[in-house]
Amino acid sequence: MFCKSRNFLRLRHLFLIDTKCTSTVVTFLRKPVNKRVSEVFQKHENDILFSSYMEDHFLKLGFKRGRALQNMIKSKERKMHLDSGKVKAFPLALKYVSSPEDRENYEEVTAPGNNKITFSKEDEEFLTSLRTQEMRKFREEVSEKKQPNWLQDYEYFDEDENTDVKYGTPDPSVPISKVPCSGCGAQLQCAEPSLPGYLPSEIFKKRNIAELQTMICQRCHFLKNYNTALNVSVHPDEYLEIVSSIAHKPGLGILIVDLLDFPSSVWADVHKVIGEKRPLFIVGNKVDLIPKDCRGYLDNIKDRLVDEVLKKGIQEENIKHVALISATTGFGVEELITQLHNKWGYRGDVYLIGATNVGKSSLFNALLRSDYCKVQAQDLVKRATASPWPGTTIRLLKFPIMRPSDYRLYVRTQRIISERYAKGQEEKLRRIQANKTGSVEHATLIGHIGQSFKPDPQEVRDSFAMGGSNVQSQGLNEDSPTYRDGKWCYDTPGIILTAQIHHKLNIEEILMALPKTMLRPRTFFIKPGMSLFLAGIGRIDFMAGRQPIRLIVYSSLRLPILVCHTSKAEEIYADLLTTDALQVPQNLSERSKAWPSLQCGCEFRVTGERSAITVTDIVFSSIGWVGVNANDDEIALKVWSPDGEGVFLRTPPLLSQGFRLHGKRIRGSLAYRIGKAFIKQ
């Protein structure tokens, strides 16, 4: 643990500087420390009070100290003693599957008791044939990779290869098709790679309309298969124009809110964009990532969600239902479908609305494979491209809604009742396992999305390859009697909110800032005159107060935390930008030039209640939030962010009892150990 303790600083200096302790340094360090990082931390060692980056690179000395060295030496001696008595034997089976040259340096191995292991002639023949089959399979795989299939095995393609075939060339003379990409909805074209819907001309011109209906564009292909985002030129006003076009169309709106990023994921005047009298379902997504600070935490989250939505101008009478779901794990989706059937039925179309990266496409995919979609269309409508890269869906995607007739609702209800007992037992078992092991995996909210009417199985294949012309399906014919008068569920593009910080990040930084599991809080004991950095994205200064406060950080654990003296905060930040210690932004010369400077986003005063109660949340939009715990005292805080944007105050807080999740205080440090994700029940 990197802390201000003088004993620790001397011990750290010993292991970093003393050349006699080279072998000990290798054991002590978890990861190699960049030389520039060491120089910066040595320069500011009197002003940097805590760094989780150094925590990850050193043995946790903050609470072990002198005893750590003794334990390390004992462990080293024990390992050397065990290694000295081990005899590494060559497996006898390899004697029969390797060449004589490979075996000449090995002796025959006998089993315990000096009983020699022998194989029958049939066993030897079997092992020899097995080796032959494996080698043949390996050669076939190698021979296939010698002929690269562009965009399917693009990592094997060498652009400098001497060949007459040109891969991925645009052809401006070919007109844009009227066929939308089944991943993002943009019209497929081969004229310009920087525009949405692009396909290389070598692929585009060889496909007819029926084949194009089953394909996705180059951008969606890279997102799905390689997690790589290709830049496209789409102005933010075009997104707003598309969504505004539904303002005068009747239908139900499902407003999706990111529970890790509200109120910032609900834009101002949303009611004017989608229609002031439109009936709405308010859906809070990513509830599986929220820590459980008390028994009724879901009700508290729902109340906070409704309060923030009403502040944006939405009328309470327009809200028909409020739901908390996880489109990724399926939690709450079945209940949402039931409410859609009961409270909306088949009266009109349904629109999924929300900002970028709130999970609209994930919910669209979940509903597509559920009882909410017509059975005949489930194999004809391709899934939307879901990605952490903002602005993935470019045009309207849709699937036909199943008419909830009495018979269908009866069959669905019987299925849900039959599954109720098994789901209850599974939840009980998961709760017992979570309480016993403390595992976040068992405590995560999970739901099962069933299908009362399953479609006929059809062959699935990737039709994006250069070779082959077989088509999985001919697409969905909207003019057929089955769909002509039906109702549709639309996945709309996400509104790009410039205040959201993730628009300033590249794809690697977004993946680092995106939490994968339930958030585990990190708590810090902060005194007046101290500053807390959340990676290179945010900074909180404790300006004034009679007593120390506690700041509880809810964010991805991959974002490092640093605490320092406020008087040196700007200098330390400038030096750390030239290292890897902040992680975000990345330490790249071109990245540092484009990275916006931290500016004061807001300055406020708040009165605390008790040290164990969170009084307000400081939200860094799309990154996370920091809960403020203070005693009965008025405190002053100053918050910094890139360009001063993306900072919001949330009062009342989302998790008022989040301090219950904290770990033990680390001796001699401002930090607590990483907290729990849930309270045992």
XYZ file of C-alpha atoms in Angstrom:
681
model
C 0.000 0.000 0.000
C 1.515 3.325 -1.004
C 0.992 5.645 1.942
C 2.649 8.504 3.853
C 4.107 6.236 6.538
C 7.802 7.119 7.045
C 8.676 3.505 7.863
C 7.086 2.375 4.639
C 8.828 5.068 2.603
C 12.193 3.929 3.955
C 11.326 0.292 3.226
C 10.120 1.169 -0.275
C 13.299 3.151 -0.889
C 15.366 0.169 0.246
C 13.761 -2.242 -2.200
C 13.824 0.180 -5.129
C 17.327 1.550 -4.723
C 19.538 -1.019 -2.974
C 21.263 -3.095 -5.649
C 21.962 -5.847 -3.139
C 18.242 -6.652 -2.944
C 17.714 -7.326 -6.654
C 16.156 -10.762 -6.148
C 13.937 -9.420 -3.371
C 12.700 -6.613 -5.602
C 11.542 -9.140 -8.197
C 9.561 -10.967 -5.516
C 8.183 -7.773 -4.027
C 6.916 -6.202 -7.235
C 3.705 -7.552 -8.666
C 4.148 -5.823 -12.029
C 7.087 -3.954 -13.550
C 7.090 -0.273 -12.618
C 7.939 2.205 -15.336
C 11.036 4.247 -14.574
C 9.158 7.482 -15.230
C 6.476 6.461 -12.712
C 9.100 5.877 -10.017
C 10.656 9.270 -10.704
C 7.310 11.076 -10.387
C 6.384 9.309 -7.141
C 9.805 9.986 -5.649
C 9.519 13.643 -6.641
C 6.122 14.016 -4.914
C 6.514 11.455 -2.146
C 5.708 14.067 0.521
C 2.506 15.205 -1.228
C 1.068 11.957 -2.599
C -0.795 10.410 0.315
C -2.247 7.332 -1.394
C -2.106 5.671 -4.805
C -3.997 2.535 -5.798
C -1.674 2.253 -8.793
C 1.252 1.666 -6.431
C -0.999 -0.654 -4.422
C -1.273 -2.884 -7.497
C 2.488 -2.919 -8.038
C 3.701 -3.537 -4.516
C 2.967 -6.059 -1.835
C 0.330 -4.615 0.490
C 2.642 -3.159 3.129
C 0.127 -0.632 4.423
C -1.229 -3.091 6.990
C 1.480 -5.785 7.069
C 4.680 -3.757 7.196
C 7.540 -5.558 8.909
C 5.711 -8.861 9.132
C 5.387 -8.952 5.332
C 9.130 -9.312 4.865
C 9.281 -12.232 7.305
C 6.378 -14.015 5.640
C 7.929 -13.497 2.223
C 11.285 -14.981 3.318
C 9.598 -17.988 4.942
C 7.515 -18.595 1.812
C 10.621 -18.382 -0.364
C 12.518 -20.887 1.809
C 9.557 -23.276 1.869
C 9.263 -23.172 -1.928
C 12.994 -23.803 -2.410
C 12.820 -26.772 -0.025
C 9.900 -28.296 -1.912
C 11.474 -27.703 -5.322
C 14.680 -29.438 -4.275
C 12.780 -32.688 -3.623
C 10.818 -32.748 -6.852
C 11.737 -34.979 -9.796
C 10.279 -33.919 -13.089
C 9.463 -37.099 -15.040
C 8.907 -37.337 -18.756
C 5.419 -38.720 -19.466
C 5.641 -42.247 -20.831
C 2.723 -41.665 -23.181
C 4.799 -39.168 -25.155
C 7.258 -41.939 -25.881
C 4.754 -43.380 -28.315
C 3.612 -40.166 -29.975
C 6.917 -38.332 -30.420
C 9.828 -38.899 -32.731
C 12.986 -40.819 -31.652
C 14.950 -37.540 -31.734
C 12.603 -36.114 -29.074
C 13.062 -39.151 -26.831
C 16.805 -39.586 -26.907
C 17.410 -37.295 -23.893
C 14.826 -38.999 -21.654
C 14.903 -42.213 -19.677
C 12.093 -44.678 -19.246
C 9.886 -43.856 -16.266
C 8.633 -46.438 -13.836
C 5.567 -46.226 -11.628
C 5.762 -46.222 -7.822
C 6.865 -49.620 -6.547
C 9.289 -50.098 -9.498
C 6.515 -51.579 -11.654
C 7.283 -50.795 -15.264
C 4.414 -49.323 -17.317
C 3.885 -51.090 -20.645
C 1.457 -50.670 -23.520
C -0.090 -53.359 -25.676
C 0.379 -53.389 -29.432
C -3.189 -52.146 -29.911
C -2.508 -49.199 -27.574
C 0.620 -48.280 -29.491
C -1.248 -48.361 -32.806
C -4.032 -46.230 -31.362
C -1.619 -43.581 -30.068
C 0.236 -43.515 -33.379
C -2.985 -43.038 -35.365
C -4.106 -40.320 -32.931
C -0.881 -38.421 -33.508
C -1.309 -38.792 -37.276
C -4.855 -37.414 -37.154
C -3.818 -34.444 -35.036
C -0.979 -33.576 -37.411
C -3.270 -33.836 -40.426
C -5.810 -31.551 -38.766
C -3.088 -29.045 -37.909
C -1.785 -28.968 -41.501
C -5.307 -28.382 -42.819
C -5.800 -25.449 -40.484
C -2.494 -23.929 -41.536
C -3.279 -24.382 -45.236
C -6.648 -22.661 -44.793
C -5.040 -19.673 -43.100
C -2.665 -19.250 -46.038
C -5.637 -17.981 -48.060
C -6.962 -15.006 -46.069
C -10.683 -14.370 -46.046
C -10.907 -10.575 -45.790
C -12.936 -9.285 -42.807
C -13.398 -12.842 -41.595
C -9.753 -13.748 -40.996
C -8.285 -10.309 -41.612
C -5.484 -10.812 -39.093
C -3.826 -13.223 -41.561
C -3.972 -10.767 -44.457
C -0.754 -9.036 -45.481
C -1.374 -5.772 -47.311
C 2.101 -5.889 -48.830
C 1.557 -9.315 -50.342
C 2.355 -9.405 -54.043
C -1.043 -10.187 -55.496
C -3.320 -8.796 -58.185
C -6.379 -8.981 -55.929
C -7.235 -5.761 -54.069
C -9.214 -6.121 -50.872
C -11.705 -3.632 -49.457
C -11.693 -0.994 -52.234
C -14.635 1.445 -52.456
C -16.424 2.081 -55.734
C -18.123 5.530 -55.869
C -19.827 4.681 -59.162
C -22.116 2.114 -57.516
C -25.325 3.687 -56.132
C -26.357 3.263 -52.507
C -28.763 0.379 -51.950
C -32.113 0.617 -50.184
C -31.284 -2.382 -48.002
C -30.555 -1.480 -44.346
C -27.753 -3.076 -42.368
C -29.309 -5.611 -40.005
C -26.885 -4.521 -37.284
C -27.136 -0.717 -37.194
C -29.880 0.078 -39.715
C -27.761 2.206 -42.081
C -28.293 1.702 -45.825
C -25.628 -0.590 -47.267
C -23.238 1.031 -49.747
C -19.721 0.661 -51.133
C -19.081 4.256 -52.189
C -17.415 5.750 -49.080
C -15.791 3.892 -46.156
C -16.278 6.810 -43.727
C -20.062 6.766 -44.152
C -22.453 4.400 -42.339
C -23.398 1.113 -43.976
C -20.139 0.635 -45.884
C -19.281 -2.720 -47.454
C -16.217 -3.312 -49.645
C -17.123 -3.298 -53.326
C -15.688 -6.826 -53.722
C -18.458 -8.038 -51.397
C -21.214 -5.527 -52.136
C -21.333 -5.920 -55.930
C -21.466 -9.731 -55.792
C -24.624 -9.861 -53.670
C -28.214 -9.475 -54.765
C -30.910 -7.775 -52.676
C -31.989 -10.988 -50.971
C -28.416 -11.710 -49.903
C -27.773 -8.151 -48.734
C -30.795 -8.391 -46.416
C -28.926 -10.976 -44.339
C -25.675 -9.012 -44.029
C -24.168 -6.435 -41.712
C -21.895 -3.551 -42.632
C -18.139 -3.460 -42.136
C -18.468 -1.372 -38.967
C -20.884 -3.791 -37.280
C -18.759 -6.760 -38.336
C -15.665 -5.357 -36.639
C -17.687 -4.428 -33.548
C -19.138 -7.904 -33.181
C -16.093 -10.002 -34.009
C -13.073 -7.906 -33.048
C -14.464 -5.285 -30.625
C -12.985 -2.592 -32.877
C -14.924 0.549 -33.721
C -14.561 2.112 -37.163
C -15.155 5.858 -37.367
C -18.152 7.022 -39.379
C -19.319 10.534 -40.169
C -22.727 11.032 -38.558
C -23.529 14.462 -37.144
C -25.205 14.475 -33.706
C -28.060 16.561 -35.120
C -28.955 13.661 -37.420
C -29.508 11.403 -34.404
C -31.787 14.004 -32.840
C -33.668 14.469 -36.122
C -34.377 10.739 -36.418
C -35.752 10.467 -32.892
C -37.711 13.727 -33.225
C -39.516 12.231 -36.234
C -41.498 9.952 -33.904
C -42.791 12.843 -31.741
C -46.108 13.007 -33.637
C -46.491 9.255 -34.163
C -48.776 7.474 -31.710
C -47.225 4.728 -29.654
C -45.665 3.790 -26.357
C -42.229 5.047 -25.426
C -39.868 2.940 -23.313
C -37.415 5.454 -21.856
C -34.262 3.535 -20.903
C -32.007 5.048 -18.244
C -28.518 3.883 -17.289
C -28.640 3.419 -13.509
C -24.886 3.974 -13.360
C -25.278 7.302 -15.138
C -28.365 9.194 -14.097
C -29.550 11.933 -14.124
C -27.010 12.606 -16.906
C -28.328 9.821 -19.171
C -31.750 11.550 -19.259
C -31.400 14.670 -21.381
C -33.267 17.915 -20.745
C -36.564 18.455 -22.587
C -36.814 14.766 -23.417
C -40.609 15.112 -23.285
C -40.509 17.638 -26.139
C -38.431 15.342 -28.350
C -40.623 12.260 -27.972
C -43.970 14.017 -27.474
C -45.319 15.657 -24.316
C -48.405 13.427 -24.088
C -46.783 10.143 -24.992
C -47.389 7.283 -22.525
C -44.090 6.061 -21.110
C -42.510 3.075 -19.451
C -39.467 4.147 -17.414
C -36.864 1.362 -17.433
C -33.696 1.524 -15.343
C -31.076 -0.719 -16.919
C -27.861 -2.284 -15.499
C -29.388 -2.888 -12.064
C -27.227 -6.000 -11.784
C -24.168 -3.756 -11.365
C -25.558 -1.746 -8.418
C -24.256 -2.774 -4.967
C -26.797 -3.943 -2.377
C -26.479 -1.615 0.605
C -29.703 -2.715 2.369
C -32.673 -5.046 1.984
C -34.961 -2.579 0.218
C -32.324 -1.101 -2.053
C -34.320 -1.803 -5.236
C -37.252 0.287 -3.967
C -34.860 3.105 -3.091
C -33.337 3.003 -6.573
C -36.786 3.097 -8.159
C -37.760 6.156 -6.089
C -34.558 8.000 -7.059
C -35.141 7.120 -10.713
C -38.677 8.521 -10.716
C -37.554 11.711 -8.935
C -34.861 12.438 -11.512
C -37.143 11.713 -14.469
C -39.801 14.084 -13.120
C -37.163 16.813 -12.767
C -36.564 16.564 -16.535
C -40.116 17.733 -17.258
C -41.930 14.434 -17.802
C -45.461 14.480 -16.411
C -46.241 11.905 -13.750
C -49.554 10.971 -15.386
C -47.659 9.915 -18.540
C -45.644 7.304 -16.612
C -47.502 3.998 -16.891
C -44.897 1.736 -15.312
C -41.410 1.831 -13.759
C -39.132 -1.207 -14.041
C -35.587 -2.131 -13.042
C -33.917 -4.603 -15.379
C -30.635 -5.945 -16.635
C -30.739 -6.460 -20.379
C -27.466 -8.381 -20.128
C -28.422 -10.948 -17.450
C -32.163 -10.941 -18.236
C -33.233 -9.806 -14.759
C -36.665 -8.166 -14.816
C -37.221 -8.596 -18.575
C -39.989 -11.214 -18.217
C -41.825 -8.952 -15.759
C -41.429 -6.036 -18.181
C -42.998 -8.080 -20.997
C -45.912 -8.998 -18.735
C -46.524 -5.336 -17.940
C -46.322 -4.453 -21.645
C -49.003 -7.034 -22.384
C -51.241 -5.956 -19.507
C -50.890 -2.150 -19.625
C -50.283 -1.513 -23.328
C -51.369 -4.607 -25.198
C -51.577 -4.147 -28.948
C -52.712 -0.516 -29.159
C -49.729 0.820 -31.110
C -46.040 0.712 -31.889
C -43.375 0.701 -29.174
C -40.209 2.820 -29.286
C -37.030 2.137 -27.280
C -35.659 5.588 -26.435
C -32.555 6.704 -24.578
C -29.083 8.190 -24.708
C -26.093 6.372 -26.134
C -24.767 3.353 -24.254
C -27.771 2.911 -21.944
C -28.547 -0.581 -23.292
C -31.287 -0.044 -25.879
C -29.846 -2.513 -28.360
C -29.308 -5.109 -25.633
C -32.953 -4.805 -24.576
C -34.004 -4.922 -28.243
C -32.157 -8.234 -28.634
C -33.681 -9.615 -25.428
C -37.222 -8.743 -26.535
C -36.538 -10.129 -30.010
C -35.912 -13.608 -28.556
C -38.888 -13.529 -26.202
C -42.673 -13.763 -26.222
C -42.869 -10.108 -27.250
C -41.829 -10.817 -30.855
C -43.833 -12.737 -33.450
C -42.572 -16.293 -33.631
C -42.324 -16.253 -37.424
C -40.037 -13.190 -37.359
C -37.521 -14.275 -34.745
C -35.284 -15.982 -37.304
C -35.834 -13.311 -39.940
C -34.834 -10.241 -37.911
C -31.148 -10.084 -37.056
C -29.956 -8.891 -33.694
C -28.895 -5.279 -33.273
C -25.216 -4.562 -32.778
C -24.616 -4.001 -29.059
C -21.284 -2.396 -28.180
C -19.794 -0.088 -25.531
C -18.847 2.264 -28.351
C -21.422 5.116 -28.247
C -23.725 5.691 -31.214
C -23.820 2.132 -32.566
C -27.413 2.168 -33.874
C -27.644 4.638 -36.753
C -31.140 4.047 -38.191
C -34.383 2.631 -36.840
C -34.404 -1.152 -36.335
C -37.642 -3.006 -35.678
C -39.381 -6.328 -35.144
C -43.112 -7.191 -35.225
C -44.887 -7.451 -31.869
C -46.845 -10.593 -31.064
C -50.575 -9.938 -30.581
C -51.343 -10.880 -26.941
C -54.494 -12.912 -27.553
C -56.232 -14.680 -24.682
C -54.885 -18.050 -25.747
C -51.281 -16.809 -26.055
C -51.460 -15.073 -22.680
C -52.843 -18.259 -21.140
C -49.989 -20.378 -22.536
C -47.451 -17.792 -21.402
C -48.934 -17.635 -17.906
C -48.861 -21.423 -17.574
C -45.204 -21.476 -18.609
C -44.278 -18.802 -16.059
C -46.158 -20.630 -13.284
C -44.450 -23.920 -14.157
C -41.031 -22.235 -13.983
C -41.725 -20.325 -10.772
C -40.695 -23.059 -8.349
C -37.416 -23.844 -10.137
C -36.514 -20.142 -10.319
C -37.310 -19.690 -6.629
C -35.086 -22.596 -5.681
C -32.282 -21.293 -7.850
C -32.504 -17.828 -6.266
C -32.460 -19.394 -2.805
C -29.397 -21.476 -3.666
C -27.586 -18.466 -5.120
C -28.373 -16.434 -2.003
C -26.995 -19.183 0.253
C -23.849 -19.473 -1.860
C -23.383 -15.694 -1.864
C -23.721 -15.472 1.922
C -21.329 -18.373 2.405
C -18.624 -17.421 -0.082
C -19.096 -13.672 -0.445
C -18.832 -14.142 -4.216
C -20.156 -11.359 -6.425
C -20.977 -13.951 -9.090
C -23.626 -15.592 -6.885
C -25.071 -12.254 -5.701
C -25.598 -10.846 -9.210
C -29.235 -10.426 -10.228
C -30.021 -12.934 -12.979
C -33.242 -13.672 -14.824
C -34.274 -16.219 -17.449
C -36.111 -15.083 -20.577
C -38.254 -17.961 -21.796
C -40.259 -18.562 -24.950
C -43.760 -19.981 -24.867
C -43.825 -20.429 -28.651
C -40.509 -21.448 -30.192
C -39.725 -21.036 -33.903
C -38.563 -23.846 -36.144
C -34.775 -24.291 -35.979
C -32.943 -23.013 -39.041
C -29.367 -23.197 -40.154
C -27.230 -20.331 -38.911
C -24.189 -19.142 -40.842
C -22.058 -16.021 -41.263
C -22.911 -14.638 -44.686
C -20.325 -11.867 -44.489
C -17.596 -14.029 -46.001
C -16.349 -13.502 -49.555
C -17.054 -17.045 -50.629
C -20.425 -18.721 -50.930
C -23.779 -17.336 -51.966
C -26.235 -19.385 -49.920
C -28.614 -17.197 -47.942
C -29.845 -18.070 -44.485
C -33.206 -16.410 -45.040
C -34.775 -14.048 -47.506
C -35.478 -11.414 -44.864
C -38.798 -10.194 -43.541
C -41.475 -9.215 -46.066
C -43.365 -6.342 -44.426
C -46.047 -6.399 -47.173
C -47.153 -9.928 -46.358
C -50.542 -10.321 -44.596
C -48.733 -11.559 -41.467
C -47.021 -8.209 -40.854
C -48.937 -5.665 -42.937
C -51.306 -4.480 -40.202
C -49.143 -5.419 -37.237
C -47.476 -3.323 -34.566
C -43.724 -2.901 -34.338
C -41.055 -2.437 -31.681
C -38.377 0.063 -32.776
C -34.804 0.414 -31.554
C -34.009 4.103 -32.032
C -30.533 5.700 -32.256
C -29.077 6.963 -29.009
C -29.095 10.682 -28.348
C -25.500 11.879 -28.106
C -25.145 13.987 -24.966
C -21.973 16.056 -25.194
C -21.787 16.230 -21.396
C -21.133 12.491 -21.153
C -17.459 11.920 -20.492
C -17.174 8.655 -22.430
C -17.436 10.622 -25.690
C -13.986 11.977 -24.876
C -12.468 8.475 -24.519
C -11.150 6.054 -27.104
C -12.307 2.449 -27.254
C -9.519 1.114 -24.998
C -10.303 3.726 -22.343
C -14.034 3.049 -22.572
C -13.486 -0.657 -21.971
C -11.313 0.156 -18.966
C -13.927 2.520 -17.481
C -16.815 0.137 -18.140
C -17.586 -2.070 -15.096
C -18.051 -5.770 -15.844
C -19.366 -6.969 -12.477
C -21.164 -5.527 -9.458
C -19.486 -2.370 -8.232
C -17.380 -2.728 -5.105
C -17.022 0.594 -3.276
C -13.651 2.079 -2.382
C -13.744 4.315 0.703
C -11.246 7.032 1.685
C -10.752 9.171 4.783
C -10.250 12.736 3.507
C -9.198 15.777 5.521
C -9.533 19.470 4.550
C -6.850 20.439 2.053
C -6.786 17.041 0.340
C -7.793 16.096 -3.205
C -8.967 12.776 -4.651
C -8.312 11.847 -8.309
C -10.445 9.273 -10.139
C -7.928 8.185 -12.799
C -7.311 11.258 -14.977
C -11.028 11.855 -15.403
C -12.166 13.565 -12.220
C -10.886 15.363 -9.159
C -12.591 16.328 -5.875
C -11.096 18.973 -3.566
C -12.123 19.136 0.101
C -11.955 22.903 0.561
C -13.418 23.552 4.023
C -14.887 21.684 6.966
C -14.299 21.194 10.685
C -14.034 17.393 10.525
C -12.762 14.824 8.028
C -15.202 13.241 5.569
C -15.401 9.916 3.796
C -15.617 9.660 0.019
C -17.014 6.394 -1.361
C -16.030 5.751 -4.989
C -18.356 3.617 -7.140
C -16.588 2.905 -10.425
C -14.644 0.275 -12.305
C -11.802 -1.070 -10.171
C -9.515 -0.630 -13.161
C -9.661 3.149 -12.691
C -6.922 4.025 -10.165
C -7.447 6.359 -7.191
C -4.905 8.895 -5.995
C -5.074 11.179 -2.927
C -2.732 14.147 -2.524
C -2.439 17.625 -1.040
C -4.648 20.106 -2.889
C -1.841 22.680 -3.094
C 0.189 20.291 -5.303
C -2.718 18.635 -7.159
C -2.246 20.417 -10.495
C 1.510 19.809 -10.586
C 1.128 16.143 -9.666
C -1.602 15.673 -12.298
C 0.555 17.242 -15.011
C 3.481 14.941 -14.149
C 1.318 11.808 -13.966
C -0.105 12.460 -17.446
C 3.323 11.528 -18.789
C 3.131 8.097 -17.073
C 0.812 5.093 -16.966
C -0.240 5.753 -13.364
C -3.576 7.346 -14.350
C -4.512 4.649 -16.922
C -7.113 7.021 -18.440
C -6.082 8.868 -20.528
C -3.546 6.527 -22.068
C 0.083 7.555 -21.978
C 0.448 8.265 -25.673
C 1.969 11.394 -27.193
C -0.906 11.970 -29.632
C -3.463 11.127 -26.918
C -2.081 13.634 -24.421
C -2.314 16.401 -27.002
C -6.017 15.737 -27.613
C -6.923 15.177 -23.943
C -8.886 18.136 -22.497
C -7.621 19.778 -19.333
C -9.408 19.348 -16.011
C -11.554 22.364 -15.180
C -13.782 23.147 -12.215
C -17.218 21.756 -13.045
C -19.012 22.797 -9.876
C -18.427 24.070 -6.355
C -20.961 23.413 -3.639
C -21.637 23.228 0.078
C -23.483 20.433 1.825
C -24.424 19.676 5.428
C -23.772 16.169 6.679
C -25.931 14.021 8.937
C -23.862 11.141 10.298
C -20.581 9.679 9.180
C -22.346 6.452 8.170
C -24.978 8.180 5.977
C -24.315 9.393 2.433
C -25.805 12.863 1.949
C -25.153 13.398 -1.768
C -23.588 11.789 -4.846
C -21.090 13.457 -7.164
C -21.765 11.864 -10.557
C -19.086 11.764 -13.254
C -21.313 11.087 -16.236
C -20.894 7.604 -17.768
C -17.888 6.876 -15.500
C -19.317 6.414 -11.997
C -20.097 8.418 -8.894
C -18.656 9.348 -5.497
C -20.793 9.311 -2.356
C -20.086 11.965 0.292
C -20.344 10.982 3.966
C -19.957 13.733 6.552
C -20.823 14.340 10.194
C -23.121 17.142 11.333
C -20.966 19.741 9.645
C -21.114 22.067 6.651
C -18.427 21.230 4.118
C -17.274 22.822 0.859
C -16.209 20.733 -2.137
C -14.881 21.612 -5.579
C -15.216 19.128 -8.452
C -13.075 19.031 -11.603
C -13.663 17.167 -14.880
C -12.505 17.298 -18.539
C -13.546 20.740 -19.827
C -15.653 21.074 -16.667
C -18.410 18.926 -18.230
C -20.253 15.831 -17.113
C -20.488 16.599 -13.375
C -23.869 16.314 -11.626
C -25.053 16.323 -8.027
C -27.608 13.694 -7.044
C -29.564 14.435 -3.886
C -30.898 12.259 -2.281
C -28.110 9.779 -3.081
C -28.622 6.450 -4.805
C -27.141 4.367 -1.954
C -27.591 6.261 1.309
C -26.200 3.351 3.362
C -23.290 2.538 1.079
C -20.795 2.979 3.937
C -22.022 -0.357 5.326
C -20.185 -2.023 2.456
C -16.751 -0.599 3.311
C -13.779 -2.790 4.132
C -11.513 -2.516 7.152
C -9.453 0.620 7.615
C -5.867 0.029 6.541
C -3.469 0.909 9.343
C -1.376 3.987 8.587
C -3.336 4.809 5.428
C -6.202 7.033 4.303
C -7.824 4.102 2.519
C -10.120 1.301 3.511
C -9.804 -2.112 1.953
C -12.006 -2.649 -1.100
C -15.558 -3.067 0.130
C -18.194 -5.715 -0.398
C -20.754 -5.604 -3.190
C -23.690 -6.720 -1.041
C -25.033 -7.085 2.487
C -25.614 -10.682 3.499
C -29.254 -11.691 3.861
